[in-house]
XYZ file of C-alpha atoms in Angstrom:
183
model
C -31.889 0.871 4.011
C -31.421 -1.601 6.877
C -33.888 -4.033 5.308
C -32.121 -3.841 1.936
C -28.731 -4.290 3.594
C -30.048 -7.364 5.428
C -31.524 -8.769 2.216
C -28.221 -8.326 0.363
C -26.290 -10.031 3.188
C -28.798 -12.903 3.231
C -28.518 -13.287 -0.533
C -24.713 -13.382 -0.373
C -24.831 -15.904 2.467
C -27.224 -18.128 0.519
C -24.900 -18.095 -2.515
C -21.940 -19.037 -0.339
C -23.901 -21.792 1.413
C -24.915 -23.304 -1.908
C -21.359 -23.161 -3.223
C -20.075 -24.709 0.016
C -22.682 -27.475 0.022
C -22.303 -28.605 -3.567
C -18.494 -28.723 -3.639
C -18.337 -27.376 -7.185
C -16.475 -29.521 -9.713
C -13.069 -28.149 -10.529
C -11.759 -27.389 -14.000
C -8.046 -27.881 -13.336
C -5.287 -26.806 -15.676
C -1.551 -26.254 -15.405
C -0.978 -22.805 -13.895
C 2.241 -20.875 -13.331
C 1.824 -19.532 -9.777
C 4.078 -16.534 -10.433
C 2.025 -15.477 -13.456
C -1.192 -16.027 -11.488
C -0.030 -13.788 -8.620
C 1.307 -11.087 -10.945
C -1.971 -11.103 -12.868
C -3.907 -10.569 -9.636
C -1.787 -7.664 -8.347
C -4.094 -4.860 -9.552
C -7.222 -6.659 -8.341
C -5.685 -7.212 -4.911
C -4.557 -3.571 -4.680
C -8.037 -2.298 -5.563
C -9.738 -4.742 -3.196
C -7.703 -4.186 -0.046
C -7.115 -0.432 -0.327
C -4.171 1.890 -0.647
C -3.140 1.872 3.031
C -1.778 -1.671 2.718
C 1.576 -2.172 1.013
C 1.538 -5.358 -1.077
C 4.749 -7.213 -1.879
C 4.916 -10.117 -4.313
C 7.716 -12.647 -4.083
C 8.150 -15.163 -6.881
C 10.376 -18.087 -5.932
C 8.601 -20.921 -7.785
C 10.491 -20.268 -11.013
C 9.561 -22.848 -13.644
C 7.236 -24.798 -11.344
C 3.518 -25.165 -12.022
C 0.408 -26.188 -10.112
C -2.563 -28.141 -11.422
C -5.624 -26.244 -10.146
C -8.843 -24.556 -11.181
C -7.413 -21.079 -11.825
C -10.665 -19.267 -10.981
C -10.985 -21.072 -7.632
C -7.310 -20.438 -6.842
C -7.753 -16.731 -7.548
C -10.829 -16.672 -5.278
C -8.869 -18.394 -2.504
C -5.983 -15.910 -2.707
C -8.315 -12.913 -2.863
C -10.266 -14.215 0.146
C -7.016 -14.590 2.114
C -6.046 -11.022 1.177
C -9.406 -9.670 2.367
C -9.029 -11.575 5.656
C -5.536 -10.102 6.019
C -6.855 -6.586 5.337
C -9.444 -7.019 8.073
C -6.825 -8.376 10.510
C -4.646 -5.299 9.822
C -7.544 -2.831 10.163
C -6.822 -1.598 6.644
C -3.174 -0.625 7.292
C 0.023 -2.613 7.119
C 2.064 -4.880 4.895
C 0.864 -7.912 2.970
C 3.320 -10.344 1.391
C 2.116 -12.857 -1.184
C 4.705 -15.376 -2.267
C 5.232 -18.545 -4.223
C 7.992 -20.975 -3.391
C 9.064 -24.522 -4.117
C 9.557 -27.082 -1.358
C 10.325 -30.767 -1.059
C 8.280 -32.452 1.677
C 8.740 -35.763 3.421
C 5.652 -37.928 3.967
C 3.449 -36.476 6.712
C 5.579 -33.349 7.158
C 2.602 -31.137 6.301
C -0.751 -32.729 7.103
C -1.533 -35.640 4.814
C 0.803 -34.603 1.966
C 2.745 -37.526 0.504
C 6.475 -37.035 0.019
C 7.367 -35.010 -3.049
C 7.783 -31.643 -4.714
C 5.287 -28.888 -3.916
C 4.599 -25.287 -4.743
C 3.604 -23.316 -1.682
C 1.622 -20.100 -2.050
C 1.777 -17.991 1.110
C -0.193 -14.937 2.201
C 1.403 -13.162 5.187
C 0.089 -10.122 7.038
C 1.376 -8.075 9.957
C -2.061 -7.840 11.561
C -3.467 -8.779 14.952
C -2.804 -12.523 14.655
C -4.882 -15.325 16.171
C -4.811 -17.209 19.438
C -4.368 -20.973 19.596
C -8.064 -21.417 20.393
C -9.066 -19.526 17.263
C -6.521 -21.416 15.130
C -8.085 -24.744 16.078
C -11.462 -23.594 14.720
C -10.642 -21.460 11.653
C -11.675 -24.107 9.116
C -15.026 -24.847 10.774
C -17.974 -23.752 8.628
C -19.655 -20.623 10.035
C -16.860 -19.888 12.529
C -15.800 -16.256 12.254
C -13.937 -13.744 14.361
C -15.564 -10.844 12.541
C -18.400 -8.791 14.059
C -22.011 -9.715 13.314
C -22.902 -8.818 9.735
C -19.262 -8.625 8.616
C -18.425 -12.268 7.958
C -20.155 -15.570 7.244
C -17.466 -17.949 8.453
C -17.361 -19.720 5.091
C -14.224 -18.204 3.542
C -11.529 -20.355 5.153
C -13.704 -23.475 5.157
C -14.225 -23.054 1.399
C -10.488 -22.567 0.855
C -9.831 -25.676 2.952
C -12.270 -27.681 0.802
C -10.766 -26.358 -2.425
C -7.199 -27.174 -1.375
C -8.231 -30.695 -0.350
C -10.014 -31.205 -3.697
C -6.689 -30.305 -5.324
C -4.988 -32.944 -3.149
C -3.047 -30.227 -1.360
C -2.750 -29.032 2.206
C -3.183 -25.740 4.041
C -1.353 -24.608 7.169
C -1.781 -21.431 9.207
C 0.861 -19.938 11.488
C -0.207 -17.100 13.744
C 0.364 -15.483 17.116
C -1.607 -12.684 18.730
C 0.082 -9.395 17.878
C 2.475 -10.977 15.351
C 0.375 -11.433 12.228
C -0.621 -14.516 10.277
C 0.817 -16.634 7.473
C -1.409 -18.954 5.465
C 0.487 -21.553 3.417
C -1.208 -23.495 0.612
C 0.775 -26.551 -0.522
C -0.039 -27.852 -4.004
């Protein structure tokens, strides 16, 4: 059983490494973020368990994003799984879409303009400043050995940059985490 478990983990890691290394070409299309989030609600509920209350907030009325829908869904689901782990399977998860107007350089390298921001917020353990500085590094993980590969956030970072967007994380130990994706 241990050998099979190790083989399955190695196989999953190899798949993620290959996906990370080849920076898969995107198939972007115009996507309504509110429809995307609503369509994922059942999948998110089943994935993170029934001890976490999920709230959806749709504030990006009439605004669209130009992304690869499959990759965007993977990014959101990955953030939800990370949130579940940070909350030890219990708590509240808020997934929202909003519209913002940014000035040049306000958020990373985003030029001035109109953006949709998709945010995943948990009330979990939060992260220290030292951890926050490393979260996008490939293979960096705060999860125990065998529980994480350290590729999830680095893949999301790469995807968001391919979409010419930006990602920002706000977190404090004991006060949860908010991950904002600007597109």
